[in-house]
Tab-separated table of C-alpha atoms and ligand atoms in Angstrom:
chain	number	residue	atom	x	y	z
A	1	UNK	CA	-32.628	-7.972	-18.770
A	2	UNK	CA	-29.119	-7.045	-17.848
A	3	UNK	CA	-27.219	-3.520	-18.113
A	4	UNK	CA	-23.374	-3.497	-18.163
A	5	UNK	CA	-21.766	-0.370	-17.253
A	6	UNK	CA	-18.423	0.318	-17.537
A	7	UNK	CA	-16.637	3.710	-16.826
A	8	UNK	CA	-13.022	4.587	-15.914
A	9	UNK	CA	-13.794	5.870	-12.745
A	10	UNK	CA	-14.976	4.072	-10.066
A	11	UNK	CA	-16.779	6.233	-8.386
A	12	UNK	CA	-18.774	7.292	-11.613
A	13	UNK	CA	-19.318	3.298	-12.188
A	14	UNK	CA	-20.512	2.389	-9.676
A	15	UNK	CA	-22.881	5.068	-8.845
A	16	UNK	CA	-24.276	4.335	-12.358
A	17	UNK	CA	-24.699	1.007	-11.391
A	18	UNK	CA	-26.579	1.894	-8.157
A	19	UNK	CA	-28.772	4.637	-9.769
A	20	UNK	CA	-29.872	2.021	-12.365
A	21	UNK	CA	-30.791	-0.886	-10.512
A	22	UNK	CA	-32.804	1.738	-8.175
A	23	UNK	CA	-34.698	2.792	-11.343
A	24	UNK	CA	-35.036	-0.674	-13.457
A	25	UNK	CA	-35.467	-3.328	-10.495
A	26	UNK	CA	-36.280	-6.087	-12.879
A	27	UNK	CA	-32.747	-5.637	-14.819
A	28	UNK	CA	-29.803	-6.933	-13.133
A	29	UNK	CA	-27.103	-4.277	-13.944
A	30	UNK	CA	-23.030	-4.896	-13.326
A	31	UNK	CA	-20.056	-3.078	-13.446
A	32	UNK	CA	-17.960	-4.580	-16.341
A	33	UNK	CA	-15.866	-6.761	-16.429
A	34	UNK	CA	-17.474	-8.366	-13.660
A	35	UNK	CA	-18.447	-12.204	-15.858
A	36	UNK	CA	-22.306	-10.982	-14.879
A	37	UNK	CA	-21.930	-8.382	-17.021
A	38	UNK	CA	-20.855	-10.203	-19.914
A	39	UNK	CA	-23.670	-10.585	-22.691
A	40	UNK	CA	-25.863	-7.579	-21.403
A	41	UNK	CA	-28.952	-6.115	-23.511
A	42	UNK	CA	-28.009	-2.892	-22.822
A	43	UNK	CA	-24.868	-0.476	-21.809
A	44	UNK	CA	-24.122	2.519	-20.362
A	45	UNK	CA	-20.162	3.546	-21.100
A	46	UNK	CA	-17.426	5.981	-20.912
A	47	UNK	CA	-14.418	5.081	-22.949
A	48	UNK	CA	-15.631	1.618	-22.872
A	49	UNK	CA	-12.216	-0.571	-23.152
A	50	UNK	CA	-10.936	-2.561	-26.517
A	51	UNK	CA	-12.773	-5.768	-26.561
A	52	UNK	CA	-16.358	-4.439	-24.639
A	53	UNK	CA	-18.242	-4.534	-28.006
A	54	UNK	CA	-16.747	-8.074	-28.570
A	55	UNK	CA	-17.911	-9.409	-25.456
A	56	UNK	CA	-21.535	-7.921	-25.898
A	57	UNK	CA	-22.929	-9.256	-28.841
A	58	UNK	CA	-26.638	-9.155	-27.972
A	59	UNK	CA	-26.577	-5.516	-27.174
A	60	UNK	CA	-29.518	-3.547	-27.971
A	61	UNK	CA	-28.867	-0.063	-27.702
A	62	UNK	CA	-25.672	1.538	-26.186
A	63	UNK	CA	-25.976	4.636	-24.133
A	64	UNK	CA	-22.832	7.424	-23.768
A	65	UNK	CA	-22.308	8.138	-20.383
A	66	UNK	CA	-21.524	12.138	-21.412
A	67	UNK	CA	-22.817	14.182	-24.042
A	68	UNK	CA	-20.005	13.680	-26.614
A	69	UNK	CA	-19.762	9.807	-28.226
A	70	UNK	CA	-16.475	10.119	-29.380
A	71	UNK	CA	-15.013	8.304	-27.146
A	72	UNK	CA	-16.864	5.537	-27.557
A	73	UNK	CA	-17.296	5.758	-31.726
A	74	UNK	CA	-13.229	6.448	-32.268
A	75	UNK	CA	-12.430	2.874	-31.794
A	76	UNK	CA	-14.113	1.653	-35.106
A	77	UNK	CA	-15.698	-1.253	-33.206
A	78	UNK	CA	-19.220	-0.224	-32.085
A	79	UNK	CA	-20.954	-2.836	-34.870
A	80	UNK	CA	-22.896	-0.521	-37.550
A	81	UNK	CA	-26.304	-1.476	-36.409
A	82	UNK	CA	-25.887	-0.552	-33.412
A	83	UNK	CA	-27.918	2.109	-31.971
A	84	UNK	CA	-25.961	4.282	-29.639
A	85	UNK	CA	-27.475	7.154	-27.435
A	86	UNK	CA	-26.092	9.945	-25.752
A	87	UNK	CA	-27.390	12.194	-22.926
A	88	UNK	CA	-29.870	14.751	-23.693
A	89	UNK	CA	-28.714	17.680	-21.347
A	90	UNK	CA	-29.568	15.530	-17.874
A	91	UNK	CA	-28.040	18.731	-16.216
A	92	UNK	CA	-25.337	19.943	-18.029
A	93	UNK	CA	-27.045	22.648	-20.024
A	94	UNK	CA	-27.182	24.578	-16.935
A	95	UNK	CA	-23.693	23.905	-15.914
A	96	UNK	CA	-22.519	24.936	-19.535
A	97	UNK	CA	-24.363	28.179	-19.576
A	98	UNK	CA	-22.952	28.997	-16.307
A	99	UNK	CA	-19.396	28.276	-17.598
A	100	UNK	CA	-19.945	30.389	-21.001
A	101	UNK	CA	-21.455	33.026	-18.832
A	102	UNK	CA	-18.821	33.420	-16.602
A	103	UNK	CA	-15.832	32.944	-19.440
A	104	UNK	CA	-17.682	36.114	-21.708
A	105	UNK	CA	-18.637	37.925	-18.375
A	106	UNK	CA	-14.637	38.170	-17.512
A	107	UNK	CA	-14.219	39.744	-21.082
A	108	UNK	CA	-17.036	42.516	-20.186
A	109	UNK	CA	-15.552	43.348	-16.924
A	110	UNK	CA	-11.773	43.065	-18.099
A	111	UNK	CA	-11.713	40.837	-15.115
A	112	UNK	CA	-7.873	39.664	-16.859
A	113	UNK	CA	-6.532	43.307	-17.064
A	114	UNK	CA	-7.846	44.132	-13.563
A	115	UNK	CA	-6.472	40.959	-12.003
A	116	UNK	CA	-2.895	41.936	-13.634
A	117	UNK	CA	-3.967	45.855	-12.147
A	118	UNK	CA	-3.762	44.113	-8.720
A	119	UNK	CA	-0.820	42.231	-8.799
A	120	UNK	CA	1.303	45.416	-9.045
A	121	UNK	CA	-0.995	47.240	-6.904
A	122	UNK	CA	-2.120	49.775	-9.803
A	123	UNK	CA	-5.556	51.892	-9.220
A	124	UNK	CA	-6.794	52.841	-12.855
A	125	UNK	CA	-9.398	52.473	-14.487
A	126	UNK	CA	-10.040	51.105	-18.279
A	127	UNK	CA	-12.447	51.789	-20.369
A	128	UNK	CA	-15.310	49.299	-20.370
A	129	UNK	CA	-16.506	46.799	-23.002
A	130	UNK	CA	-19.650	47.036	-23.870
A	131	UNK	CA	-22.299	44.162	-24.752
A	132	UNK	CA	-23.059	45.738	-27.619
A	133	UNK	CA	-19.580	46.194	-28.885
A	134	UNK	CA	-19.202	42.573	-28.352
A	135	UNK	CA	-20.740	39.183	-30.741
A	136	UNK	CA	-21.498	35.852	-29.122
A	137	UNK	CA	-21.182	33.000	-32.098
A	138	UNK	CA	-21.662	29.857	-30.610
A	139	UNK	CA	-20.582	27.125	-32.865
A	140	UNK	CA	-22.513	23.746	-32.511
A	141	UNK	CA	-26.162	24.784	-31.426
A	142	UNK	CA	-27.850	20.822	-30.897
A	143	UNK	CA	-29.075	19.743	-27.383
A	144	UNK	CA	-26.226	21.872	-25.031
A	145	UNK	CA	-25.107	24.752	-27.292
A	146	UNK	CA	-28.713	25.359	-28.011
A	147	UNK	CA	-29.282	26.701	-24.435
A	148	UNK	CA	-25.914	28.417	-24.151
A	149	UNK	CA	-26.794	30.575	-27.479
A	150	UNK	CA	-30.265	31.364	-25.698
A	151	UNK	CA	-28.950	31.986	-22.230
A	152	UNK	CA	-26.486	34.490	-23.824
A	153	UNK	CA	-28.835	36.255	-25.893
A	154	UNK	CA	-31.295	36.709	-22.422
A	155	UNK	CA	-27.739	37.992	-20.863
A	156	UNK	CA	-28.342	41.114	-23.565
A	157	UNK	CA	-25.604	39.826	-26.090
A	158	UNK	CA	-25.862	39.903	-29.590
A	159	UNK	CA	-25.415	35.902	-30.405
A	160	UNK	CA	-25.124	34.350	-33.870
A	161	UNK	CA	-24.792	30.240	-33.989
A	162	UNK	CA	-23.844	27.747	-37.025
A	163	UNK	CA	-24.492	24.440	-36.935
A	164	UNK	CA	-24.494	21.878	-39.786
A	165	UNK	CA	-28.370	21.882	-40.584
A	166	UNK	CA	-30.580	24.851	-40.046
A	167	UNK	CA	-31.818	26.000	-36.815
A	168	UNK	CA	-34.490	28.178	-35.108
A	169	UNK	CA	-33.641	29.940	-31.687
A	170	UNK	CA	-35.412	33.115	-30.505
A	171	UNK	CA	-33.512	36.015	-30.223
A	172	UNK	CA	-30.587	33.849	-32.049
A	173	UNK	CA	-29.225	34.316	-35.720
A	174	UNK	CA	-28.961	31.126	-36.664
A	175	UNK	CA	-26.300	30.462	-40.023
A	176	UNK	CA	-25.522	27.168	-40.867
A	177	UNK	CA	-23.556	24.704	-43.472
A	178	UNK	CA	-19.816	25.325	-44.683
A	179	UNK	CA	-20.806	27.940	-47.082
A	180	UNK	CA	-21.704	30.409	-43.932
A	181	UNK	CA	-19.513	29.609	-41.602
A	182	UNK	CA	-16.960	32.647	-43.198
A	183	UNK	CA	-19.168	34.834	-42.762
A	184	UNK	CA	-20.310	33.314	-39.535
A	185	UNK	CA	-16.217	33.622	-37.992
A	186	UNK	CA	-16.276	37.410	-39.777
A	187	UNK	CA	-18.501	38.249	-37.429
A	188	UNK	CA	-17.983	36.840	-34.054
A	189	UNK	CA	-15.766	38.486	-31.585
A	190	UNK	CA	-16.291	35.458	-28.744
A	191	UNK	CA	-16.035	32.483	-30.616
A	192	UNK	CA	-17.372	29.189	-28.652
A	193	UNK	CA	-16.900	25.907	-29.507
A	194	UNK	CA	-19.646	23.342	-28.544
A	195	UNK	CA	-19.510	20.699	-31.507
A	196	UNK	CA	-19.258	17.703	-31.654
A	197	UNK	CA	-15.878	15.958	-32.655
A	198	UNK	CA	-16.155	13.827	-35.536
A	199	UNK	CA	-14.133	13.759	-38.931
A	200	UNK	CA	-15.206	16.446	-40.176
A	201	UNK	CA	-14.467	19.028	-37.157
A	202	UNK	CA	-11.172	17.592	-35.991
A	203	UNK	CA	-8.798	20.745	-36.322
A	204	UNK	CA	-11.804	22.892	-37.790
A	205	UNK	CA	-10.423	26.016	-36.103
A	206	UNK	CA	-7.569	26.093	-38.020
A	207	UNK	CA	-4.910	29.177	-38.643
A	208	UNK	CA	-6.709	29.885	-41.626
A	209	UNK	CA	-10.609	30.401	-39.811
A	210	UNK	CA	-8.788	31.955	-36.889
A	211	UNK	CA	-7.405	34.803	-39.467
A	212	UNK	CA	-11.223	35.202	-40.003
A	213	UNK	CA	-12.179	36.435	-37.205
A	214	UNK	CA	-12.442	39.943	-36.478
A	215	UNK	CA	-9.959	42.161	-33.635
A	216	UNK	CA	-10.798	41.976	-31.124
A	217	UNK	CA	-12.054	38.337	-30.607
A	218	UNK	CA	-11.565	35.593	-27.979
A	219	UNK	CA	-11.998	31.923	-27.299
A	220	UNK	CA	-13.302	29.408	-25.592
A	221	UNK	CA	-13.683	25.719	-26.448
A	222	UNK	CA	-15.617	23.551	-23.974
A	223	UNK	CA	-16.494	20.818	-26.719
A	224	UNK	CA	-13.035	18.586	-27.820
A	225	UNK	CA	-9.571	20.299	-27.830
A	226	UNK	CA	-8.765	18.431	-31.007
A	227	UNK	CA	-11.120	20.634	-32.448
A	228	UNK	CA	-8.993	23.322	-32.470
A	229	UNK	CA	-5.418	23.205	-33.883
A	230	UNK	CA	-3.142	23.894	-30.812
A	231	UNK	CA	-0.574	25.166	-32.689
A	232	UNK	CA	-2.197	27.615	-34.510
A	233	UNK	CA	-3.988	29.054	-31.533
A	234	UNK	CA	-0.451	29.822	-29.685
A	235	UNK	CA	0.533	31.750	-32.888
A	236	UNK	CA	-2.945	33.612	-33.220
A	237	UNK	CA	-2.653	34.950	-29.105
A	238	UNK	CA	1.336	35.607	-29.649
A	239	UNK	CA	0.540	37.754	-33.021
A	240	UNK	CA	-2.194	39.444	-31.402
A	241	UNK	CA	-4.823	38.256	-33.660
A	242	UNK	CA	-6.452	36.752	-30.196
A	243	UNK	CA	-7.188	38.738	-26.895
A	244	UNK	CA	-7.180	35.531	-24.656
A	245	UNK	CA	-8.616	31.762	-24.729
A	246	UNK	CA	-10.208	29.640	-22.367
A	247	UNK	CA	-10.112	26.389	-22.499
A	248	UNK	CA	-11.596	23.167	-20.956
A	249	UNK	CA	-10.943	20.756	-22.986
A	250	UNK	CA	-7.947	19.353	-24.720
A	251	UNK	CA	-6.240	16.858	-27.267
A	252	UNK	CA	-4.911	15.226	-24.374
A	253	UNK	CA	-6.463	14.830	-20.926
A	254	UNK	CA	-5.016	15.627	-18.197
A	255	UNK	CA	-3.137	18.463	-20.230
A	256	UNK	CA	0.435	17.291	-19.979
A	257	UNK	CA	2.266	19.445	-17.114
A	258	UNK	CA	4.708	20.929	-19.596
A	259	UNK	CA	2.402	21.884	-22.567
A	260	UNK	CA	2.343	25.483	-22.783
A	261	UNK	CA	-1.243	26.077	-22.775
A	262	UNK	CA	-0.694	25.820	-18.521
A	263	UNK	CA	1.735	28.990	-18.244
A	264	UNK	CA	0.316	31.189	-21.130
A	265	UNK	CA	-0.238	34.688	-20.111
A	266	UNK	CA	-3.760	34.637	-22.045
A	267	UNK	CA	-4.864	31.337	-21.738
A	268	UNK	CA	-7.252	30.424	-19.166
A	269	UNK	CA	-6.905	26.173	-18.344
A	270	UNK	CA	-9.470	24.399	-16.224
A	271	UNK	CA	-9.452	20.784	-16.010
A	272	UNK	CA	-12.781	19.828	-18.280
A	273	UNK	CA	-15.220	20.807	-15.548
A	274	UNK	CA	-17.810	22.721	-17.742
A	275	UNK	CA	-20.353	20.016	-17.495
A	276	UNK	CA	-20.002	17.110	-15.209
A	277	UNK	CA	-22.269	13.985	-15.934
A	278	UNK	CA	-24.898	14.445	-13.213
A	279	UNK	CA	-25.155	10.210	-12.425
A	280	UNK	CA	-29.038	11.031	-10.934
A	281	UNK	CA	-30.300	13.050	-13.547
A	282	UNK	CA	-28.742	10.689	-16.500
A	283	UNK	CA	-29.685	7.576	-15.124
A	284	UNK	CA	-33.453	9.224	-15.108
A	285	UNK	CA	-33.044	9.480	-19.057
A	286	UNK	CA	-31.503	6.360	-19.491
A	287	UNK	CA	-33.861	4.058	-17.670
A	288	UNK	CA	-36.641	6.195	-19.309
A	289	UNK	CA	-35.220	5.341	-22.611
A	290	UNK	CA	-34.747	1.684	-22.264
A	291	UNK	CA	-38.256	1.226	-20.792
A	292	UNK	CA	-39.007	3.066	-24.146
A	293	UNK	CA	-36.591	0.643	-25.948
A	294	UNK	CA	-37.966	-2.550	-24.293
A	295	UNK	CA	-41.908	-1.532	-25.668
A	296	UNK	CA	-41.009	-0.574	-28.927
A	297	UNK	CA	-41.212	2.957	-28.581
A	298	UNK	CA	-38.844	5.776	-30.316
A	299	UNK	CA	-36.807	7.786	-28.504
A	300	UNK	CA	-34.807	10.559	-28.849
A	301	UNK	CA	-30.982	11.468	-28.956
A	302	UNK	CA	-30.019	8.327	-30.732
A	303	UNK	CA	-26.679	9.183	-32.968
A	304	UNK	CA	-26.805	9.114	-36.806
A	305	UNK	CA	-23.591	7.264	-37.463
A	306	UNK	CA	-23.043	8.326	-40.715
A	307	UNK	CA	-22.790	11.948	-39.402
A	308	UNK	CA	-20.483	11.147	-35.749
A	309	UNK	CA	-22.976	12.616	-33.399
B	401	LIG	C1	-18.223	15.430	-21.657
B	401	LIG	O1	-17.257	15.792	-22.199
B	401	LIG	C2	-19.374	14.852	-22.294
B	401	LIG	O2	-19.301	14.493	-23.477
B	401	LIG	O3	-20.406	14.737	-21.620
C-alpha cells in the first residue's frame, strides 16, 4: 500500500509523512512529488498542486489535511467518485472554542474600550455587558462549530446555531435551512462564522444579512474569509451597524500588507491560527480510517460532493 502526502509546508509534510509510516508500517508513505509517491492508494493533502489527481489514478480515498476541503475540491479535478475525507476535530475543537471564547469574552469585558482607556492613561469605568444582554449564533454547527455552540452555552451565554439540516445540541437553539436564517441573523448579537465554503456560502454575509442583524452585534469569522463580503463589512463597522470584527481568516492568505482590514480601528486580524492541524492527533484518525478503508468498513467524515463539505 502506498500513501502520498503532499502539503505546502515542509515541515507539516513531512511530519505527516513520519506520523504515518509510524502508524501504518506495512504502507510505504512519500512526500509528493517524490516518483515513489506517484500512483499511491491513498492521500493525505493540503492544497494538493494542479496535476496531483492526474498522477494518482488508483487512489482510493483522499484525506484533507484540515477541516475545510475547499482547497482541495476548488480545482474541479478531484474525479467524482472519489471519496474524499476530512478531519473529524483531531484537536481543533478545543483550539476553536478557546479562540471563540476569548473573541466574545473581550466583548463582555470591553477589553477594546479599556485597552483604548489605557493608551491615554484614562481611569473610568463603563458600564458592563452582560451575558444575558448578549446572543451567541454560531453559524455552521457540524463536527467543530458543534462544540463551540456547546462550549458557549456552558460559558452561561444564550447561543442559537443554523446549519443547513436540522440539529440537536443541549442547551442550544438549533434553526436551520434558508427560510430561518432571517430570523436566525435578527437575533444574534455575536455572529460566528464556522461553515463551510462551498457555492452556496461564498459571500453569504452579505450587506443585505449584515443589515439584519440587530445593534449592537459583532463578528467573528474563523471559517473562510470569502464567506463574508469584505466590502460590505468595512461599510457595516464605518456606519456603525457593527461594534467590531475579528477575523482569522481571509479571501487571501497572508492578508495583503496594505488591505485595510490590518489598520482598522475595530477589526481584530490574526493570521488563521484558530485551529492548527495537530499532525499526531490527525494522523491517529487517518490511519484509523484507512485500516477501516482497507477491510471494508464505513467510516465517518467522508464529504458529500454534491453538497461541498
Ligand atoms: C483550516 O482552515 C482547516 O480547514 O483545517
Amino acid at each position: 500500500m502506498k500513501i502520498a502526502v503532499t502539503h505546502p509546508d515542509e515541515t507539516a509534510r513531512r511530519h505527516w509523512v513520519r506520523a504515518l509510516a509510524a502508524r501504518l508500517p506495512e504502507a510505504r508513505v512519500a512526500d509528493w512529488p517524490a516518483p515513489e509517491a506517484h500512483g499511491a492508494d491513498f492521500a493525505v493533502v493540503w492544497k494538493p498542486p494542479a496535476g496531483f489527481f492526474a498522477a494518482h489514478p488508483a487512489l482510493r480515498a483522499v484525506f484533507s489535511a484540515g477541516a475545510g476541503v475547499d482547497h482541495l475540491l476548488r480545482h474541479g479535478d478531484v474525479p467524482a467518485t472519489l471519496p474524499v475525507v476530512r478531519l473529524e476535530d483531531a484537536g481543533m475543537a478545543r483550539q476553536m472554542i478557546d479562540y471563540c471564547l476569548h473573541a466574545v469574552l473581550r466583548i463582555v469585558l470591553r477589553a477594546d474600550a479599556y485597552e483604548a482607556q489605557q493608551r491615554d492613561a484614562c481611569w473610568r469605568e463603563l458600564a458592563p455587558v452582560a451575558r444575558t444582554d448578549l446572543t451567541v449564533g454560531v453559524l455552521g454547527i457540524g463536527a467543530l462549530g458543534g462544540q463551540v455552540a456547546r462550549a458557549l452555552a456552558a460559558a452561561g451565554f444564550r447561543v442559537l446555531g443554523h446549519a443547513r439540516s436540522p440539529h440537536r445540541i443541549d442547551g442550544v437553539e438549533c434553526l436551520h435551512g434558508d427560510a430561518q436564517l432571517p430570523s436566525f441573523l435578527a437575533r444574534t448579537h455575536v455572529l460566528i462564522l464556522m461553515a463551510p465554503l462551498t457555492d452556496d456560502t461564498r459571500h453569504l454575509i452579505d450587506a443585505r444579512r449584515l443589515a439584519l442583524l440587530p445593534r449592537p452585534a459583532w463578528l467573528v469569522n474563523v471559517a473562510r474569509g470569502a464567506l463574508v463580503d469584505a466590502q460590505a463589512l468595512l461599510a457595516a463597522l464605518d456606519a456603525g451597524a457593527l461594534e467590531g470584527a475579528t477575523l482569522d481568516v481571509f479571501d487571501t492568505e497572508p492578508l495583503p500588507p496594505e488591505h485595510p482590514f490590518w489598520r482598522h480601528p475595530r477589526i481584530r486580524v490574526t493570521p488563521h491560527v484558530a485551529a492548527a492541524t495537530l499532525v499526531e492527533p490527525s494522523a491517529d484518525q487517518v490511519a484509523d480510517k484507512i485500516r477501516r478503508l482497507l477491510r471494508g468498513e464505513p467510516i465517518t467524515g467522508a464529504v458529500g460532493r454534491d453538497r461541498g463539505y
